Amino acid sequence: MRLLTSVSEADRVLTQRAASRIPPGVAKVLSAVEESAESTKLWCGAAVAMAWLGGWRGRKAAAAGLGALVVAQLVSNGLCKQLADRPRPPTEWIPHDEVADRPDSSSFPSGHTAAAVAFTAAAAPSWPTAGALCAVPTALVALERVQSGAHYPSDVAAGAAIGLASAWLVRHAPALLLRHWP
């Protein structure tokens, strides 16, 4: 019980700080990056660029990234949000008008973060440079989800964990399946 109280208090403090201390110009950049990531547009565009520019390595990175993204979306939005049904952070914590644009779905976990981390973590082993480039908007998406009042930091952390697990699964499942093939 003490752990839940500590997590709730950390969520409150970090959400209020992110929402009130990020300068408006930075908040606009965060919002633009989040908007481009909406409905996975950013990651699909990155996959097209990887496949086009990266040869075999780029196609492998793009396929792994998109596969992990799909798994992360199914787990975070298709399963976890249905089970958790956590309300979004209170509007009184957010001192700007971005809070009006947040969705009505469950706050837990952050599907945007799950997708971003999954894509980046799955693509990076095949093409580390592309993975490093994708890490920048991934971090910005995660920060924006808290700054805008759409998610608690613990929602973002859970989304990141789902993204990492999805990337690991997509990268390792073929070898695991082949090992146990009759």
JSON list of C-alpha atoms in Angstrom, two decimals:
[
{"chain": "A", "resi": 1, "resn": "MET", "atom": "CA", "xyz": [0.00, 0.00, 0.00]},
{"chain": "A", "resi": 2, "resn": "ARG", "atom": "CA", "xyz": [2.88, 2.36, 0.77]},
{"chain": "A", "resi": 3, "resn": "LEU", "atom": "CA", "xyz": [4.28, 1.78, -2.72]},
{"chain": "A", "resi": 4, "resn": "LEU", "atom": "CA", "xyz": [1.01, 2.82, -4.38]},
{"chain": "A", "resi": 5, "resn": "THR", "atom": "CA", "xyz": [0.87, 5.94, -2.23]},
{"chain": "A", "resi": 6, "resn": "SER", "atom": "CA", "xyz": [4.46, 6.80, -3.19]},
{"chain": "A", "resi": 7, "resn": "VAL", "atom": "CA", "xyz": [3.76, 6.23, -6.90]},
{"chain": "A", "resi": 8, "resn": "SER", "atom": "CA", "xyz": [0.60, 8.37, -6.71]},
{"chain": "A", "resi": 9, "resn": "GLU", "atom": "CA", "xyz": [2.46, 11.19, -5.02]},
{"chain": "A", "resi": 10, "resn": "ALA", "atom": "CA", "xyz": [5.34, 11.00, -7.53]},
{"chain": "A", "resi": 11, "resn": "ASP", "atom": "CA", "xyz": [2.78, 11.02, -10.37]},
{"chain": "A", "resi": 12, "resn": "ARG", "atom": "CA", "xyz": [1.16, 14.15, -8.97]},
{"chain": "A", "resi": 13, "resn": "VAL", "atom": "CA", "xyz": [4.41, 16.05, -8.40]},
{"chain": "A", "resi": 14, "resn": "LEU", "atom": "CA", "xyz": [5.99, 15.12, -11.74]},
{"chain": "A", "resi": 15, "resn": "THR", "atom": "CA", "xyz": [2.81, 15.80, -13.72]},
{"chain": "A", "resi": 16, "resn": "GLN", "atom": "CA", "xyz": [2.37, 19.23, -12.16]},
{"chain": "A", "resi": 17, "resn": "ARG", "atom": "CA", "xyz": [6.03, 20.12, -12.71]},
{"chain": "A", "resi": 18, "resn": "ALA", "atom": "CA", "xyz": [6.05, 18.97, -16.34]},
{"chain": "A", "resi": 19, "resn": "ALA", "atom": "CA", "xyz": [2.80, 20.81, -17.07]},
{"chain": "A", "resi": 20, "resn": "SER", "atom": "CA", "xyz": [3.90, 24.08, -15.47]},
{"chain": "A", "resi": 21, "resn": "ARG", "atom": "CA", "xyz": [7.65, 24.33, -16.04]},
{"chain": "A", "resi": 22, "resn": "ILE", "atom": "CA", "xyz": [8.05, 23.53, -19.71]},
{"chain": "A", "resi": 23, "resn": "PRO", "atom": "CA", "xyz": [8.28, 26.81, -21.66]},
{"chain": "A", "resi": 24, "resn": "PRO", "atom": "CA", "xyz": [5.45, 27.47, -24.17]},
{"chain": "A", "resi": 25, "resn": "GLY", "atom": "CA", "xyz": [7.82, 27.27, -27.17]},
{"chain": "A", "resi": 26, "resn": "VAL", "atom": "CA", "xyz": [9.07, 23.84, -26.10]},
{"chain": "A", "resi": 27, "resn": "ALA", "atom": "CA", "xyz": [5.48, 22.76, -25.42]},
{"chain": "A", "resi": 28, "resn": "LYS", "atom": "CA", "xyz": [4.57, 23.66, -29.02]},
{"chain": "A", "resi": 29, "resn": "VAL", "atom": "CA", "xyz": [7.42, 21.49, -30.32]},
{"chain": "A", "resi": 30, "resn": "LEU", "atom": "CA", "xyz": [6.31, 18.62, -28.08]},
{"chain": "A", "resi": 31, "resn": "SER", "atom": "CA", "xyz": [2.74, 19.01, -29.30]},
{"chain": "A", "resi": 32, "resn": "ALA", "atom": "CA", "xyz": [3.85, 18.98, -32.95]},
{"chain": "A", "resi": 33, "resn": "VAL", "atom": "CA", "xyz": [5.89, 15.80, -32.43]},
{"chain": "A", "resi": 34, "resn": "GLU", "atom": "CA", "xyz": [2.96, 14.13, -30.62]},
{"chain": "A", "resi": 35, "resn": "GLU", "atom": "CA", "xyz": [0.59, 15.15, -33.42]},
{"chain": "A", "resi": 36, "resn": "SER", "atom": "CA", "xyz": [2.90, 13.58, -36.00]},
{"chain": "A", "resi": 37, "resn": "ALA", "atom": "CA", "xyz": [3.02, 10.40, -33.90]},
{"chain": "A", "resi": 38, "resn": "GLU", "atom": "CA", "xyz": [-0.80, 10.28, -33.63]},
{"chain": "A", "resi": 39, "resn": "SER", "atom": "CA", "xyz": [-2.17, 7.11, -35.26]},
{"chain": "A", "resi": 40, "resn": "THR", "atom": "CA", "xyz": [1.48, 5.97, -35.68]},
{"chain": "A", "resi": 41, "resn": "LYS", "atom": "CA", "xyz": [2.02, 8.32, -38.68]},
{"chain": "A", "resi": 42, "resn": "LEU", "atom": "CA", "xyz": [5.54, 9.27, -37.57]},
{"chain": "A", "resi": 43, "resn": "TRP", "atom": "CA", "xyz": [6.66, 5.65, -37.14]},
{"chain": "A", "resi": 44, "resn": "CYS", "atom": "CA", "xyz": [5.14, 4.51, -40.43]},
{"chain": "A", "resi": 45, "resn": "GLY", "atom": "CA", "xyz": [6.91, 7.41, -42.15]},
{"chain": "A", "resi": 46, "resn": "ALA", "atom": "CA", "xyz": [10.16, 6.47, -40.45]},
{"chain": "A", "resi": 47, "resn": "ALA", "atom": "CA", "xyz": [9.70, 2.86, -41.61]},
{"chain": "A", "resi": 48, "resn": "VAL", "atom": "CA", "xyz": [9.20, 3.99, -45.22]},
{"chain": "A", "resi": 49, "resn": "ALA", "atom": "CA", "xyz": [12.33, 6.16, -45.02]},
{"chain": "A", "resi": 50, "resn": "MET", "atom": "CA", "xyz": [14.34, 3.30, -43.49]},
{"chain": "A", "resi": 51, "resn": "ALA", "atom": "CA", "xyz": [13.21, 0.83, -46.14]},
{"chain": "A", "resi": 52, "resn": "TRP", "atom": "CA", "xyz": [13.93, 3.29, -48.94]},
{"chain": "A", "resi": 53, "resn": "LEU", "atom": "CA", "xyz": [17.26, 4.63, -47.71]},
{"chain": "A", "resi": 54, "resn": "GLY", "atom": "CA", "xyz": [18.73, 1.75, -45.78]},
{"chain": "A", "resi": 55, "resn": "GLY", "atom": "CA", "xyz": [18.83, -1.18, -48.17]},
{"chain": "A", "resi": 56, "resn": "TRP", "atom": "CA", "xyz": [18.55, -4.61, -46.56]},
{"chain": "A", "resi": 57, "resn": "ARG", "atom": "CA", "xyz": [19.43, -3.22, -43.13]},
{"chain": "A", "resi": 58, "resn": "GLY", "atom": "CA", "xyz": [16.78, -0.50, -43.44]},
{"chain": "A", "resi": 59, "resn": "ARG", "atom": "CA", "xyz": [14.08, -2.95, -44.53]},
{"chain": "A", "resi": 60, "resn": "LYS", "atom": "CA", "xyz": [14.95, -5.26, -41.65]},
{"chain": "A", "resi": 61, "resn": "ALA", "atom": "CA", "xyz": [14.83, -2.34, -39.17]},
{"chain": "A", "resi": 62, "resn": "ALA", "atom": "CA", "xyz": [11.52, -1.09, -40.60]},
{"chain": "A", "resi": 63, "resn": "ALA", "atom": "CA", "xyz": [9.90, -4.53, -40.47]},
{"chain": "A", "resi": 64, "resn": "ALA", "atom": "CA", "xyz": [11.04, -5.15, -36.90]},
{"chain": "A", "resi": 65, "resn": "GLY", "atom": "CA", "xyz": [9.92, -1.67, -35.84]},
{"chain": "A", "resi": 66, "resn": "LEU", "atom": "CA", "xyz": [6.47, -1.99, -37.37]},
{"chain": "A", "resi": 67, "resn": "GLY", "atom": "CA", "xyz": [6.01, -5.51, -36.00]},
{"chain": "A", "resi": 68, "resn": "ALA", "atom": "CA", "xyz": [6.88, -4.38, -32.49]},
{"chain": "A", "resi": 69, "resn": "LEU", "atom": "CA", "xyz": [4.64, -1.32, -32.85]},
{"chain": "A", "resi": 70, "resn": "VAL", "atom": "CA", "xyz": [1.66, -3.54, -33.72]},
{"chain": "A", "resi": 71, "resn": "VAL", "atom": "CA", "xyz": [2.30, -5.81, -30.73]},
{"chain": "A", "resi": 72, "resn": "ALA", "atom": "CA", "xyz": [2.67, -2.81, -28.41]},
{"chain": "A", "resi": 73, "resn": "GLN", "atom": "CA", "xyz": [-0.56, -1.25, -29.67]},
{"chain": "A", "resi": 74, "resn": "LEU", "atom": "CA", "xyz": [-2.48, -4.49, -29.22]},
{"chain": "A", "resi": 75, "resn": "VAL", "atom": "CA", "xyz": [-1.18, -4.94, -25.68]},
{"chain": "A", "resi": 76, "resn": "SER", "atom": "CA", "xyz": [-1.46, -1.32, -24.52]},
{"chain": "A", "resi": 77, "resn": "ASN", "atom": "CA", "xyz": [-4.63, -0.15, -26.26]},
{"chain": "A", "resi": 78, "resn": "GLY", "atom": "CA", "xyz": [-6.38, -3.43, -26.96]},
{"chain": "A", "resi": 79, "resn": "LEU", "atom": "CA", "xyz": [-5.80, -5.11, -23.61]},
{"chain": "A", "resi": 80, "resn": "CYS", "atom": "CA", "xyz": [-4.35, -2.96, -20.82]},
{"chain": "A", "resi": 81, "resn": "LYS", "atom": "CA", "xyz": [-6.51, 0.13, -21.32]},
{"chain": "A", "resi": 82, "resn": "GLN", "atom": "CA", "xyz": [-9.61, -2.09, -21.28]},
{"chain": "A", "resi": 83, "resn": "LEU", "atom": "CA", "xyz": [-8.56, -3.70, -18.01]},
{"chain": "A", "resi": 84, "resn": "ALA", "atom": "CA", "xyz": [-7.16, -0.67, -16.15]},
{"chain": "A", "resi": 85, "resn": "ASP", "atom": "CA", "xyz": [-9.78, 2.02, -16.81]},
{"chain": "A", "resi": 86, "resn": "ARG", "atom": "CA", "xyz": [-7.67, 4.64, -15.01]},
{"chain": "A", "resi": 87, "resn": "PRO", "atom": "CA", "xyz": [-8.87, 8.25, -15.23]},
{"chain": "A", "resi": 88, "resn": "ARG", "atom": "CA", "xyz": [-6.64, 10.92, -16.77]},
{"chain": "A", "resi": 89, "resn": "PRO", "atom": "CA", "xyz": [-4.77, 13.34, -14.47]},
{"chain": "A", "resi": 90, "resn": "PRO", "atom": "CA", "xyz": [-7.07, 15.94, -12.89]},
{"chain": "A", "resi": 91, "resn": "THR", "atom": "CA", "xyz": [-7.51, 19.04, -15.05]},
{"chain": "A", "resi": 92, "resn": "GLU", "atom": "CA", "xyz": [-6.71, 21.33, -12.13]},
{"chain": "A", "resi": 93, "resn": "TRP", "atom": "CA", "xyz": [-3.13, 20.00, -12.20]},
{"chain": "A", "resi": 94, "resn": "ILE", "atom": "CA", "xyz": [-2.63, 21.28, -15.75]},
{"chain": "A", "resi": 95, "resn": "PRO", "atom": "CA", "xyz": [-2.29, 25.08, -16.04]},
{"chain": "A", "resi": 96, "resn": "HIS", "atom": "CA", "xyz": [-2.72, 25.31, -19.82]},
{"chain": "A", "resi": 97, "resn": "ASP", "atom": "CA", "xyz": [-5.39, 24.60, -22.42]},
{"chain": "A", "resi": 98, "resn": "GLU", "atom": "CA", "xyz": [-3.81, 21.47, -23.94]},
{"chain": "A", "resi": 99, "resn": "VAL", "atom": "CA", "xyz": [-5.63, 19.46, -21.30]},
{"chain": "A", "resi": 100, "resn": "ALA", "atom": "CA", "xyz": [-8.86, 19.98, -23.28]},
{"chain": "A", "resi": 101, "resn": "ASP", "atom": "CA", "xyz": [-7.53, 17.90, -26.20]},
{"chain": "A", "resi": 102, "resn": "ARG", "atom": "CA", "xyz": [-6.85, 14.68, -24.32]},
{"chain": "A", "resi": 103, "resn": "PRO", "atom": "CA", "xyz": [-8.76, 11.48, -25.08]},
{"chain": "A", "resi": 104, "resn": "ASP", "atom": "CA", "xyz": [-11.53, 9.98, -22.97]},
{"chain": "A", "resi": 105, "resn": "SER", "atom": "CA", "xyz": [-9.99, 6.50, -22.89]},
{"chain": "A", "resi": 106, "resn": "SER", "atom": "CA", "xyz": [-8.13, 5.02, -19.95]},
{"chain": "A", "resi": 107, "resn": "SER", "atom": "CA", "xyz": [-4.92, 6.74, -18.97]},
{"chain": "A", "resi": 108, "resn": "PHE", "atom": "CA", "xyz": [-3.05, 3.51, -18.24]},
{"chain": "A", "resi": 109, "resn": "PRO", "atom": "CA", "xyz": [-0.79, 2.76, -20.08]},
{"chain": "A", "resi": 110, "resn": "SER", "atom": "CA", "xyz": [0.40, 5.34, -22.60]},
{"chain": "A", "resi": 111, "resn": "GLY", "atom": "CA", "xyz": [-0.21, 3.80, -26.02]},
{"chain": "A", "resi": 112, "resn": "HIS", "atom": "CA", "xyz": [1.75, 6.60, -27.73]},
{"chain": "A", "resi": 113, "resn": "THR", "atom": "CA", "xyz": [4.80, 5.80, -25.60]},
{"chain": "A", "resi": 114, "resn": "ALA", "atom": "CA", "xyz": [4.39, 2.04, -26.05]},
{"chain": "A", "resi": 115, "resn": "ALA", "atom": "CA", "xyz": [4.31, 2.43, -29.85]},
{"chain": "A", "resi": 116, "resn": "ALA", "atom": "CA", "xyz": [7.24, 4.86, -29.94]},
{"chain": "A", "resi": 117, "resn": "VAL", "atom": "CA", "xyz": [9.49, 2.79, -27.69]},
{"chain": "A", "resi": 118, "resn": "ALA", "atom": "CA", "xyz": [8.54, -0.46, -29.44]},
{"chain": "A", "resi": 119, "resn": "PHE", "atom": "CA", "xyz": [9.36, 0.91, -32.89]},
{"chain": "A", "resi": 120, "resn": "THR", "atom": "CA", "xyz": [12.63, 2.47, -31.82]},
{"chain": "A", "resi": 121, "resn": "ALA", "atom": "CA", "xyz": [13.86, -0.43, -29.69]},
{"chain": "A", "resi": 122, "resn": "ALA", "atom": "CA", "xyz": [13.05, -3.00, -32.38]},
{"chain": "A", "resi": 123, "resn": "ALA", "atom": "CA", "xyz": [14.60, -1.00, -35.24]},
{"chain": "A", "resi": 124, "resn": "ALA", "atom": "CA", "xyz": [17.79, 0.03, -33.43]},
{"chain": "A", "resi": 125, "resn": "PRO", "atom": "CA", "xyz": [19.61, -3.34, -33.42]},
{"chain": "A", "resi": 126, "resn": "SER", "atom": "CA", "xyz": [19.38, -3.60, -37.22]},
{"chain": "A", "resi": 127, "resn": "TRP", "atom": "CA", "xyz": [20.30, 0.03, -37.87]},
{"chain": "A", "resi": 128, "resn": "PRO", "atom": "CA", "xyz": [21.72, 1.79, -34.79]},
{"chain": "A", "resi": 129, "resn": "THR", "atom": "CA", "xyz": [21.95, 5.21, -36.45]},
{"chain": "A", "resi": 130, "resn": "ALA", "atom": "CA", "xyz": [18.28, 5.15, -37.37]},
{"chain": "A", "resi": 131, "resn": "GLY", "atom": "CA", "xyz": [17.45, 3.92, -33.87]},
{"chain": "A", "resi": 132, "resn": "ALA", "atom": "CA", "xyz": [19.37, 6.83, -32.35]},
{"chain": "A", "resi": 133, "resn": "LEU", "atom": "CA", "xyz": [17.51, 9.27, -34.61]},
{"chain": "A", "resi": 134, "resn": "CYS", "atom": "CA", "xyz": [14.17, 7.73, -33.65]},
{"chain": "A", "resi": 135, "resn": "ALA", "atom": "CA", "xyz": [15.06, 7.95, -29.96]},
{"chain": "A", "resi": 136, "resn": "VAL", "atom": "CA", "xyz": [14.74, 11.74, -30.04]},
{"chain": "A", "resi": 137, "resn": "PRO", "atom": "CA", "xyz": [11.04, 11.89, -31.05]},
{"chain": "A", "resi": 138, "resn": "THR", "atom": "CA", "xyz": [10.39, 8.86, -28.83]},
{"chain": "A", "resi": 139, "resn": "ALA", "atom": "CA", "xyz": [11.61, 10.79, -25.78]},
{"chain": "A", "resi": 140, "resn": "LEU", "atom": "CA", "xyz": [9.69, 13.89, -26.86]},
{"chain": "A", "resi": 141, "resn": "VAL", "atom": "CA", "xyz": [6.45, 11.90, -27.23]},
{"chain": "A", "resi": 142, "resn": "ALA", "atom": "CA", "xyz": [6.87, 10.43, -23.75]},
{"chain": "A", "resi": 143, "resn": "LEU", "atom": "CA", "xyz": [7.51, 13.86, -22.23]},
{"chain": "A", "resi": 144, "resn": "GLU", "atom": "CA", "xyz": [4.60, 15.43, -24.10]},
{"chain": "A", "resi": 145, "resn": "ARG", "atom": "CA", "xyz": [2.15, 12.84, -22.80]},
{"chain": "A", "resi": 146, "resn": "VAL", "atom": "CA", "xyz": [2.86, 14.01, -19.24]},
{"chain": "A", "resi": 147, "resn": "GLN", "atom": "CA", "xyz": [3.27, 17.72, -20.04]},
{"chain": "A", "resi": 148, "resn": "SER", "atom": "CA", "xyz": [-0.10, 17.87, -21.83]},
{"chain": "A", "resi": 149, "resn": "GLY", "atom": "CA", "xyz": [-1.92, 16.18, -18.96]},
{"chain": "A", "resi": 150, "resn": "ALA", "atom": "CA", "xyz": [-2.86, 13.15, -21.05]},
{"chain": "A", "resi": 151, "resn": "HIS", "atom": "CA", "xyz": [-0.92, 10.72, -18.82]},
{"chain": "A", "resi": 152, "resn": "TYR", "atom": "CA", "xyz": [0.71, 10.25, -15.47]},
{"chain": "A", "resi": 153, "resn": "PRO", "atom": "CA", "xyz": [4.45, 9.48, -15.48]},
{"chain": "A", "resi": 154, "resn": "SER", "atom": "CA", "xyz": [3.64, 5.92, -14.34]},
{"chain": "A", "resi": 155, "resn": "ASP", "atom": "CA", "xyz": [1.44, 5.50, -17.46]},
{"chain": "A", "resi": 156, "resn": "VAL", "atom": "CA", "xyz": [4.39, 6.54, -19.61]},
{"chain": "A", "resi": 157, "resn": "ALA", "atom": "CA", "xyz": [6.74, 4.18, -17.73]},
{"chain": "A", "resi": 158, "resn": "ALA", "atom": "CA", "xyz": [4.29, 1.31, -18.23]},
{"chain": "A", "resi": 159, "resn": "GLY", "atom": "CA", "xyz": [3.98, 2.19, -21.93]},
{"chain": "A", "resi": 160, "resn": "ALA", "atom": "CA", "xyz": [7.77, 2.19, -22.24]},
{"chain": "A", "resi": 161, "resn": "ALA", "atom": "CA", "xyz": [7.95, -1.23, -20.56]},
{"chain": "A", "resi": 162, "resn": "ILE", "atom": "CA", "xyz": [5.32, -2.61, -22.94]},
{"chain": "A", "resi": 163, "resn": "GLY", "atom": "CA", "xyz": [7.25, -1.13, -25.87]},
{"chain": "A", "resi": 164, "resn": "LEU", "atom": "CA", "xyz": [10.52, -2.71, -24.75]},
{"chain": "A", "resi": 165, "resn": "ALA", "atom": "CA", "xyz": [8.84, -6.08, -24.18]},
{"chain": "A", "resi": 166, "resn": "SER", "atom": "CA", "xyz": [7.18, -5.89, -27.61]},
{"chain": "A", "resi": 167, "resn": "ALA", "atom": "CA", "xyz": [10.50, -5.09, -29.27]},
{"chain": "A", "resi": 168, "resn": "TRP", "atom": "CA", "xyz": [12.20, -7.97, -27.46]},
{"chain": "A", "resi": 169, "resn": "LEU", "atom": "CA", "xyz": [9.41, -10.35, -28.46]},
{"chain": "A", "resi": 170, "resn": "VAL", "atom": "CA", "xyz": [9.50, -9.36, -32.14]},
{"chain": "A", "resi": 171, "resn": "ARG", "atom": "CA", "xyz": [13.29, -9.58, -32.27]},
{"chain": "A", "resi": 172, "resn": "HIS", "atom": "CA", "xyz": [13.49, -12.95, -30.48]},
{"chain": "A", "resi": 173, "resn": "ALA", "atom": "CA", "xyz": [10.24, -14.79, -31.26]},
{"chain": "A", "resi": 174, "resn": "PRO", "atom": "CA", "xyz": [11.37, -16.18, -34.66]},
{"chain": "A", "resi": 175, "resn": "ALA", "atom": "CA", "xyz": [14.47, -17.80, -33.12]},
{"chain": "A", "resi": 176, "resn": "LEU", "atom": "CA", "xyz": [12.49, -19.14, -30.18]},
{"chain": "A", "resi": 177, "resn": "LEU", "atom": "CA", "xyz": [9.83, -20.61, -32.48]},
{"chain": "A", "resi": 178, "resn": "LEU", "atom": "CA", "xyz": [12.41, -22.21, -34.77]},
{"chain": "A", "resi": 179, "resn": "ARG", "atom": "CA", "xyz": [14.21, -23.74, -31.82]},
{"chain": "A", "resi": 180, "resn": "HIS", "atom": "CA", "xyz": [11.04, -25.55, -30.76]},
{"chain": "A", "resi": 181, "resn": "TRP", "atom": "CA", "xyz": [9.87, -26.48, -34.26]},
{"chain": "A", "resi": 182, "resn": "PRO", "atom": "CA", "xyz": [9.42, -30.27, -34.62]}
]
